[in-house]
């Protein structure tokens, strides 16, 4: 193991120490502004969690891929109203909905708090990698109408409304860990959806039929094909 590589907690501790130094400099030099790490301006929210104030162009790989680094403890929502420091810049929109260059999203930390509706209405988003996550939050990609592929291979629960209105969704990657799909999670998807199951289906999968009929039909078809292959 390379001892020079920081753990996530060590990185968070380092950033917090930088923030203390940053605050001292701000007072000494009488200026305002957040600490910037790898193109991400970072502050602590009212709960003491590290969150992104904004992203600069250098935070994007190849100009269109945003990695939410594991050291971030929270990202923002686009529905619930919040108190300072959120309202100082959010107003009525989420920072992600205005990112015309946000086409690919990779979330690296499994304990980064992804708020409900966090990426709702991100109109340019095409690919999502939430493969480290166990739960897809409520409404998190609702009305992302250009989203084509979602990798949620370790997810156990898909929250309600999470992919509602994703009319361009072509492929979703899951595994037998998936136990439950909540109501309206896939409301509005087309019957062209492909479901890739990396390790076979869990027979106990429960799908709330409210708004998920097409998804259920695709799952049922995939189960039949999987059983047929395994009989040979």
PDB file of C-alpha atoms in Angstrom:
ATOM      1  CA  UNK A   1       0.000   0.000   0.000  1.00  0.00           C
ATOM      2  CA  UNK A   2       1.295   3.481  -0.882  1.00  0.00           C
ATOM      3  CA  UNK A   3       1.609   5.419   2.402  1.00  0.00           C
ATOM      4  CA  UNK A   4       1.668   8.700   0.469  1.00  0.00           C
ATOM      5  CA  UNK A   5      -1.969   8.287  -0.582  1.00  0.00           C
ATOM      6  CA  UNK A   6      -4.368   9.982   1.815  1.00  0.00           C
ATOM      7  CA  UNK A   7      -7.522   8.302   3.025  1.00  0.00           C
ATOM      8  CA  UNK A   8     -10.793  10.199   2.579  1.00  0.00           C
ATOM      9  CA  UNK A   9     -10.838  11.144   6.271  1.00  0.00           C
ATOM     10  CA  UNK A  10      -7.245  12.352   6.120  1.00  0.00           C
ATOM     11  CA  UNK A  11      -8.112  14.493   3.097  1.00  0.00           C
ATOM     12  CA  UNK A  12     -11.124  15.973   4.912  1.00  0.00           C
ATOM     13  CA  UNK A  13      -8.945  16.736   7.927  1.00  0.00           C
ATOM     14  CA  UNK A  14      -6.383  18.402   5.659  1.00  0.00           C
ATOM     15  CA  UNK A  15      -9.054  20.524   3.953  1.00  0.00           C
ATOM     16  CA  UNK A  16     -10.447  21.645   7.302  1.00  0.00           C
ATOM     17  CA  UNK A  17      -6.987  22.742   8.410  1.00  0.00           C
ATOM     18  CA  UNK A  18      -6.629  24.652   5.125  1.00  0.00           C
ATOM     19  CA  UNK A  19      -9.986  26.299   5.802  1.00  0.00           C
ATOM     20  CA  UNK A  20      -8.770  27.555   9.188  1.00  0.00           C
ATOM     21  CA  UNK A  21      -5.687  29.049   7.534  1.00  0.00           C
ATOM     22  CA  UNK A  22      -7.856  30.480   4.772  1.00  0.00           C
ATOM     23  CA  UNK A  23     -10.144  32.208   7.274  1.00  0.00           C
ATOM     24  CA  UNK A  24      -7.161  33.757   9.043  1.00  0.00           C
ATOM     25  CA  UNK A  25      -5.843  35.107   5.734  1.00  0.00           C
ATOM     26  CA  UNK A  26      -9.277  36.500   4.841  1.00  0.00           C
ATOM     27  CA  UNK A  27      -9.413  38.449   8.095  1.00  0.00           C
ATOM     28  CA  UNK A  28      -5.829  39.671   7.770  1.00  0.00           C
ATOM     29  CA  UNK A  29      -6.221  40.751   4.144  1.00  0.00           C
ATOM     30  CA  UNK A  30      -9.890  41.805   4.362  1.00  0.00           C
ATOM     31  CA  UNK A  31     -11.211  39.816   1.396  1.00  0.00           C
ATOM     32  CA  UNK A  32     -14.000  37.325   0.822  1.00  0.00           C
ATOM     33  CA  UNK A  33     -14.067  33.972  -0.946  1.00  0.00           C
ATOM     34  CA  UNK A  34     -14.171  30.233  -0.381  1.00  0.00           C
ATOM     35  CA  UNK A  35     -11.274  27.794  -0.285  1.00  0.00           C
ATOM     36  CA  UNK A  36     -10.672  26.237  -3.709  1.00  0.00           C
ATOM     37  CA  UNK A  37      -9.468  22.608  -4.092  1.00  0.00           C
ATOM     38  CA  UNK A  38      -9.013  21.132  -7.570  1.00  0.00           C
ATOM     39  CA  UNK A  39     -11.349  23.700  -9.091  1.00  0.00           C
ATOM     40  CA  UNK A  40     -14.044  23.289  -6.430  1.00  0.00           C
ATOM     41  CA  UNK A  41     -14.831  26.131  -4.024  1.00  0.00           C
ATOM     42  CA  UNK A  42     -15.544  24.560  -0.648  1.00  0.00           C
ATOM     43  CA  UNK A  43     -17.218  25.755   2.534  1.00  0.00           C
ATOM     44  CA  UNK A  44     -18.839  24.127   5.543  1.00  0.00           C
ATOM     45  CA  UNK A  45     -22.625  24.189   5.701  1.00  0.00           C
ATOM     46  CA  UNK A  46     -24.761  24.830   8.789  1.00  0.00           C
ATOM     47  CA  UNK A  47     -24.262  21.190   9.812  1.00  0.00           C
ATOM     48  CA  UNK A  48     -20.486  21.364   9.500  1.00  0.00           C
ATOM     49  CA  UNK A  49     -20.355  19.324   6.280  1.00  0.00           C
ATOM     50  CA  UNK A  50     -17.939  20.140   3.473  1.00  0.00           C
ATOM     51  CA  UNK A  51     -19.965  21.153   0.430  1.00  0.00           C
ATOM     52  CA  UNK A  52     -19.267  22.708  -3.004  1.00  0.00           C
ATOM     53  CA  UNK A  53     -20.058  26.390  -3.316  1.00  0.00           C
ATOM     54  CA  UNK A  54     -19.319  26.302  -7.052  1.00  0.00           C
ATOM     55  CA  UNK A  55     -17.232  24.501  -9.650  1.00  0.00           C
ATOM     56  CA  UNK A  56     -14.685  26.104 -11.945  1.00  0.00           C
ATOM     57  CA  UNK A  57     -13.869  24.856 -15.481  1.00  0.00           C
ATOM     58  CA  UNK A  58     -10.724  23.079 -14.273  1.00  0.00           C
ATOM     59  CA  UNK A  59     -12.905  20.837 -12.079  1.00  0.00           C
ATOM     60  CA  UNK A  60     -14.264  19.166 -15.234  1.00  0.00           C
ATOM     61  CA  UNK A  61     -12.368  16.351 -16.950  1.00  0.00           C
ATOM     62  CA  UNK A  62     -12.332  16.741 -20.730  1.00  0.00           C
ATOM     63  CA  UNK A  63     -14.618  19.726 -20.277  1.00  0.00           C
ATOM     64  CA  UNK A  64     -17.765  17.644 -19.681  1.00  0.00           C
ATOM     65  CA  UNK A  65     -17.154  15.159 -16.828  1.00  0.00           C
ATOM     66  CA  UNK A  66     -17.651  16.219 -13.229  1.00  0.00           C
ATOM     67  CA  UNK A  67     -16.315  13.952 -10.509  1.00  0.00           C
ATOM     68  CA  UNK A  68     -17.825  14.581  -7.094  1.00  0.00           C
ATOM     69  CA  UNK A  69     -14.743  13.788  -4.983  1.00  0.00           C
ATOM     70  CA  UNK A  70     -15.079  11.543  -1.968  1.00  0.00           C
ATOM     71  CA  UNK A  71     -13.875  14.262   0.405  1.00  0.00           C
ATOM     72  CA  UNK A  72     -17.072  16.273  -0.184  1.00  0.00           C
ATOM     73  CA  UNK A  73     -19.549  15.378   2.546  1.00  0.00           C
ATOM     74  CA  UNK A  74     -22.592  16.895   0.869  1.00  0.00           C
ATOM     75  CA  UNK A  75     -23.929  18.224  -2.419  1.00  0.00           C
ATOM     76  CA  UNK A  76     -26.884  20.521  -2.825  1.00  0.00           C
ATOM     77  CA  UNK A  77     -30.526  19.951  -3.636  1.00  0.00           C
ATOM     78  CA  UNK A  78     -32.662  21.748  -6.202  1.00  0.00           C
ATOM     79  CA  UNK A  79     -36.027  21.643  -4.461  1.00  0.00           C
ATOM     80  CA  UNK A  80     -35.837  22.228  -0.730  1.00  0.00           C
ATOM     81  CA  UNK A  81     -35.217  25.793   0.436  1.00  0.00           C
ATOM     82  CA  UNK A  82     -32.190  26.136   2.643  1.00  0.00           C
ATOM     83  CA  UNK A  83     -30.748  28.735   4.958  1.00  0.00           C
ATOM     84  CA  UNK A  84     -27.353  30.396   4.822  1.00  0.00           C
ATOM     85  CA  UNK A  85     -24.938  29.650   3.208  1.00  0.00           C
ATOM     86  CA  UNK A  86     -27.038  28.012   0.474  1.00  0.00           C
ATOM     87  CA  UNK A  87     -29.379  30.901  -0.287  1.00  0.00           C
ATOM     88  CA  UNK A  88     -26.526  33.336  -0.779  1.00  0.00           C
ATOM     89  CA  UNK A  89     -25.896  31.913  -4.223  1.00  0.00           C
ATOM     90  CA  UNK A  90     -28.593  29.326  -4.992  1.00  0.00           C
ATOM     91  CA  UNK A  91     -31.687  31.546  -5.145  1.00  0.00           C
ATOM     92  CA  UNK A  92     -34.323  29.525  -7.062  1.00  0.00           C
ATOM     93  CA  UNK A  93     -32.022  27.226  -9.031  1.00  0.00           C
ATOM     94  CA  UNK A  94     -29.578  24.465  -8.279  1.00  0.00           C
ATOM     95  CA  UNK A  95     -25.981  25.041  -9.314  1.00  0.00           C
ATOM     96  CA  UNK A  96     -26.090  21.863 -11.410  1.00  0.00           C
ATOM     97  CA  UNK A  97     -29.125  22.835 -13.474  1.00  0.00           C
ATOM     98  CA  UNK A  98     -27.238  25.769 -14.953  1.00  0.00           C
ATOM     99  CA  UNK A  99     -24.182  23.749 -15.983  1.00  0.00           C
ATOM    100  CA  UNK A 100     -24.458  23.429 -19.745  1.00  0.00           C
ATOM    101  CA  UNK A 101     -21.196  21.464 -19.829  1.00  0.00           C
ATOM    102  CA  UNK A 102     -22.285  18.855 -17.281  1.00  0.00           C
ATOM    103  CA  UNK A 103     -22.728  15.783 -19.472  1.00  0.00           C
ATOM    104  CA  UNK A 104     -21.085  13.078 -17.372  1.00  0.00           C
ATOM    105  CA  UNK A 105     -21.303  12.734 -13.591  1.00  0.00           C
ATOM    106  CA  UNK A 106     -19.176  10.423 -11.435  1.00  0.00           C
ATOM    107  CA  UNK A 107     -19.762  10.241  -7.684  1.00  0.00           C
ATOM    108  CA  UNK A 108     -16.692   8.788  -5.981  1.00  0.00           C
ATOM    109  CA  UNK A 109     -17.643   8.610  -2.297  1.00  0.00           C
ATOM    110  CA  UNK A 110     -20.277   6.280  -0.892  1.00  0.00           C
ATOM    111  CA  UNK A 111     -20.847   8.501   2.152  1.00  0.00           C
ATOM    112  CA  UNK A 112     -21.135  11.840   0.353  1.00  0.00           C
ATOM    113  CA  UNK A 113     -24.651  13.031   1.196  1.00  0.00           C
ATOM    114  CA  UNK A 114     -26.552  13.395  -2.055  1.00  0.00           C
ATOM    115  CA  UNK A 115     -29.610  15.495  -1.286  1.00  0.00           C
ATOM    116  CA  UNK A 116     -33.021  14.603  -2.678  1.00  0.00           C
ATOM    117  CA  UNK A 117     -33.568  16.246  -6.096  1.00  0.00           C
ATOM    118  CA  UNK A 118     -29.862  17.183  -6.218  1.00  0.00           C
ATOM    119  CA  UNK A 119     -29.439  16.980 -10.014  1.00  0.00           C
ATOM    120  CA  UNK A 120     -33.075  17.478 -11.009  1.00  0.00           C
ATOM    121  CA  UNK A 121     -33.483  19.333 -14.321  1.00  0.00           C
ATOM    122  CA  UNK A 122     -29.822  18.926 -15.299  1.00  0.00           C
ATOM    123  CA  UNK A 123     -30.838  19.103 -18.948  1.00  0.00           C
ATOM    124  CA  UNK A 124     -27.440  18.279 -20.461  1.00  0.00           C
ATOM    125  CA  UNK A 125     -26.590  15.296 -18.284  1.00  0.00           C
ATOM    126  CA  UNK A 126     -26.124  12.108 -20.357  1.00  0.00           C
ATOM    127  CA  UNK A 127     -24.223   9.631 -18.160  1.00  0.00           C
ATOM    128  CA  UNK A 128     -24.273   8.965 -14.408  1.00  0.00           C
ATOM    129  CA  UNK A 129     -21.975   6.729 -12.371  1.00  0.00           C
ATOM    130  CA  UNK A 130     -23.393   6.150  -8.889  1.00  0.00           C
ATOM    131  CA  UNK A 131     -21.916   2.657  -8.703  1.00  0.00           C
ATOM    132  CA  UNK A 132     -20.544   3.168  -5.164  1.00  0.00           C
ATOM    133  CA  UNK A 133     -23.955   4.107  -3.775  1.00  0.00           C
ATOM    134  CA  UNK A 134     -26.555   1.901  -2.069  1.00  0.00           C
ATOM    135  CA  UNK A 135     -29.584   4.190  -2.379  1.00  0.00           C
ATOM    136  CA  UNK A 136     -30.666   6.452  -5.222  1.00  0.00           C
ATOM    137  CA  UNK A 137     -32.175   9.517  -3.494  1.00  0.00           C
ATOM    138  CA  UNK A 138     -35.709  10.758  -4.149  1.00  0.00           C
ATOM    139  CA  UNK A 139     -36.056  12.687  -7.408  1.00  0.00           C
ATOM    140  CA  UNK A 140     -32.295  12.960  -7.816  1.00  0.00           C
ATOM    141  CA  UNK A 141     -32.325  12.813 -11.651  1.00  0.00           C
ATOM    142  CA  UNK A 142     -35.927  13.793 -12.224  1.00  0.00           C
ATOM    143  CA  UNK A 143     -36.512  15.449 -15.615  1.00  0.00           C
ATOM    144  CA  UNK A 144     -32.914  14.969 -16.776  1.00  0.00           C
ATOM    145  CA  UNK A 145     -34.369  14.473 -20.226  1.00  0.00           C
ATOM    146  CA  UNK A 146     -31.048  13.768 -21.994  1.00  0.00           C
ATOM    147  CA  UNK A 147     -29.819  11.165 -19.512  1.00  0.00           C
ATOM    148  CA  UNK A 148     -29.006   7.965 -21.426  1.00  0.00           C
ATOM    149  CA  UNK A 149     -27.016   5.673 -19.107  1.00  0.00           C
ATOM    150  CA  UNK A 150     -27.078   5.192 -15.318  1.00  0.00           C
ATOM    151  CA  UNK A 151     -24.638   2.872 -13.546  1.00  0.00           C
ATOM    152  CA  UNK A 152     -26.129   2.024 -10.138  1.00  0.00           C
ATOM    153  CA  UNK A 153     -24.720  -1.478  -9.789  1.00  0.00           C
ATOM    154  CA  UNK A 154     -24.482  -1.497  -5.975  1.00  0.00           C
ATOM    155  CA  UNK A 155     -27.817   0.173  -5.300  1.00  0.00           C
ATOM    156  CA  UNK A 156     -30.317  -1.619  -3.051  1.00  0.00           C
ATOM    157  CA  UNK A 157     -33.157   0.916  -3.173  1.00  0.00           C
ATOM    158  CA  UNK A 158     -34.171   3.240  -6.021  1.00  0.00           C
ATOM    159  CA  UNK A 159     -36.067   6.146  -4.483  1.00  0.00           C
ATOM    160  CA  UNK A 160     -39.367   7.503  -5.734  1.00  0.00           C
ATOM    161  CA  UNK A 161     -39.316   9.862  -8.724  1.00  0.00           C
ATOM    162  CA  UNK A 162     -35.544   9.344  -9.045  1.00  0.00           C
ATOM    163  CA  UNK A 163     -35.553   8.807 -12.844  1.00  0.00           C
ATOM    164  CA  UNK A 164     -39.010  10.195 -13.572  1.00  0.00           C
ATOM    165  CA  UNK A 165     -39.102  12.104 -16.848  1.00  0.00           C
ATOM    166  CA  UNK A 166     -35.779  10.672 -18.082  1.00  0.00           C
ATOM    167  CA  UNK A 167     -37.281  10.153 -21.531  1.00  0.00           C
ATOM    168  CA  UNK A 168     -33.915   9.438 -23.190  1.00  0.00           C
ATOM    169  CA  UNK A 169     -32.828   6.727 -20.733  1.00  0.00           C
ATOM    170  CA  UNK A 170     -31.485   3.794 -22.776  1.00  0.00           C
ATOM    171  CA  UNK A 171     -29.514   1.710 -20.292  1.00  0.00           C
ATOM    172  CA  UNK A 172     -29.373   1.119 -16.566  1.00  0.00           C
ATOM    173  CA  UNK A 173     -26.798  -1.108 -14.834  1.00  0.00           C
ATOM    174  CA  UNK A 174     -27.927  -2.910 -11.676  1.00  0.00           C
ATOM    175  CA  UNK A 175     -27.142  -6.099  -9.748  1.00  0.00           C
ATOM    176  CA  UNK A 176     -28.855  -8.654  -7.558  1.00  0.00           C
ATOM    177  CA  UNK A 177     -28.299  -6.258  -4.645  1.00  0.00           C
ATOM    178  CA  UNK A 178     -31.301  -4.259  -5.830  1.00  0.00           C
ATOM    179  CA  UNK A 179     -34.203  -5.012  -3.484  1.00  0.00           C
ATOM    180  CA  UNK A 180     -36.772  -2.283  -4.095  1.00  0.00           C
ATOM    181  CA  UNK A 181     -37.907   0.232  -6.707  1.00  0.00           C
ATOM    182  CA  UNK A 182     -40.151   2.908  -5.196  1.00  0.00           C
ATOM    183  CA  UNK A 183     -43.184   4.544  -6.788  1.00  0.00           C
ATOM    184  CA  UNK A 184     -42.830   6.663  -9.928  1.00  0.00           C
ATOM    185  CA  UNK A 185     -39.061   6.021  -9.999  1.00  0.00           C
ATOM    186  CA  UNK A 186     -39.192   5.384 -13.753  1.00  0.00           C
ATOM    187  CA  UNK A 187     -42.371   7.200 -14.682  1.00  0.00           C
ATOM    188  CA  UNK A 188     -42.139   8.460 -18.266  1.00  0.00           C
ATOM    189  CA  UNK A 189     -39.345   6.179 -19.526  1.00  0.00           C
ATOM    190  CA  UNK A 190     -39.642   4.501 -22.928  1.00  0.00           C
ATOM    191  CA  UNK A 191     -39.853   0.793 -23.713  1.00  0.00           C
ATOM    192  CA  UNK A 192     -36.406   0.959 -25.318  1.00  0.00           C
ATOM    193  CA  UNK A 193     -34.740   0.763 -21.905  1.00  0.00           C
ATOM    194  CA  UNK A 194     -32.047  -1.909 -21.577  1.00  0.00           C
ATOM    195  CA  UNK A 195     -31.310  -3.308 -18.123  1.00  0.00           C
ATOM    196  CA  UNK A 196     -27.871  -4.818 -17.617  1.00  0.00           C
ATOM    197  CA  UNK A 197     -27.677  -7.051 -14.554  1.00  0.00           C
ATOM    198  CA  UNK A 198     -24.055  -7.759 -13.733  1.00  0.00           C
ATOM    199  CA  UNK A 199     -24.623 -10.869 -11.598  1.00  0.00           C
ATOM    200  CA  UNK A 200     -28.127 -12.198 -12.173  1.00  0.00           C
ATOM    201  CA  UNK A 201     -31.476 -11.168 -10.720  1.00  0.00           C
ATOM    202  CA  UNK A 202     -32.546 -11.223  -7.110  1.00  0.00           C
ATOM    203  CA  UNK A 203     -35.876 -13.046  -6.949  1.00  0.00           C
ATOM    204  CA  UNK A 204     -37.019 -10.889  -4.032  1.00  0.00           C
ATOM    205  CA  UNK A 205     -36.908  -7.645  -6.049  1.00  0.00           C
ATOM    206  CA  UNK A 206     -39.983  -5.551  -5.232  1.00  0.00           C
ATOM    207  CA  UNK A 207     -41.179  -2.987  -7.733  1.00  0.00           C
ATOM    208  CA  UNK A 208     -43.845  -0.484  -6.790  1.00  0.00           C
ATOM    209  CA  UNK A 209     -46.159  -0.533  -9.800  1.00  0.00           C
ATOM    210  CA  UNK A 210     -47.139   3.120  -9.462  1.00  0.00           C
ATOM    211  CA  UNK A 211     -45.460   4.660 -12.501  1.00  0.00           C
ATOM    212  CA  UNK A 212     -43.048   1.758 -13.011  1.00  0.00           C
ATOM    213  CA  UNK A 213     -44.937  -0.587 -15.329  1.00  0.00           C
ATOM    214  CA  UNK A 214     -42.497  -0.292 -18.238  1.00  0.00           C
ATOM    215  CA  UNK A 215     -39.551  -0.848 -15.925  1.00  0.00           C
ATOM    216  CA  UNK A 216     -41.291  -3.866 -14.392  1.00  0.00           C
ATOM    217  CA  UNK A 217     -41.958  -5.313 -17.842  1.00  0.00           C
ATOM    218  CA  UNK A 218     -38.291  -4.973 -18.803  1.00  0.00           C
ATOM    219  CA  UNK A 219     -37.207  -6.587 -15.528  1.00  0.00           C
ATOM    220  CA  UNK A 220     -39.628  -9.482 -16.045  1.00  0.00           C
ATOM    221  CA  UNK A 221     -38.298 -10.014 -19.572  1.00  0.00           C
ATOM    222  CA  UNK A 222     -34.692  -9.956 -18.342  1.00  0.00           C
ATOM    223  CA  UNK A 223     -35.508 -12.460 -15.594  1.00  0.00           C
ATOM    224  CA  UNK A 224     -36.965 -14.882 -18.127  1.00  0.00           C
ATOM    225  CA  UNK A 225     -33.926 -14.553 -20.360  1.00  0.00           C
ATOM    226  CA  UNK A 226     -31.596 -15.026 -17.404  1.00  0.00           C
ATOM    227  CA  UNK A 227     -33.385 -18.196 -16.268  1.00  0.00           C
ATOM    228  CA  UNK A 228     -33.408 -19.551 -19.809  1.00  0.00           C
ATOM    229  CA  UNK A 229     -29.642 -19.046 -20.150  1.00  0.00           C
ATOM    230  CA  UNK A 230     -28.980 -20.742 -16.827  1.00  0.00           C
ATOM    231  CA  UNK A 231     -31.025 -23.841 -17.710  1.00  0.00           C
ATOM    232  CA  UNK A 232     -28.622 -24.687 -20.534  1.00  0.00           C
TER     233      UNK A 232
END
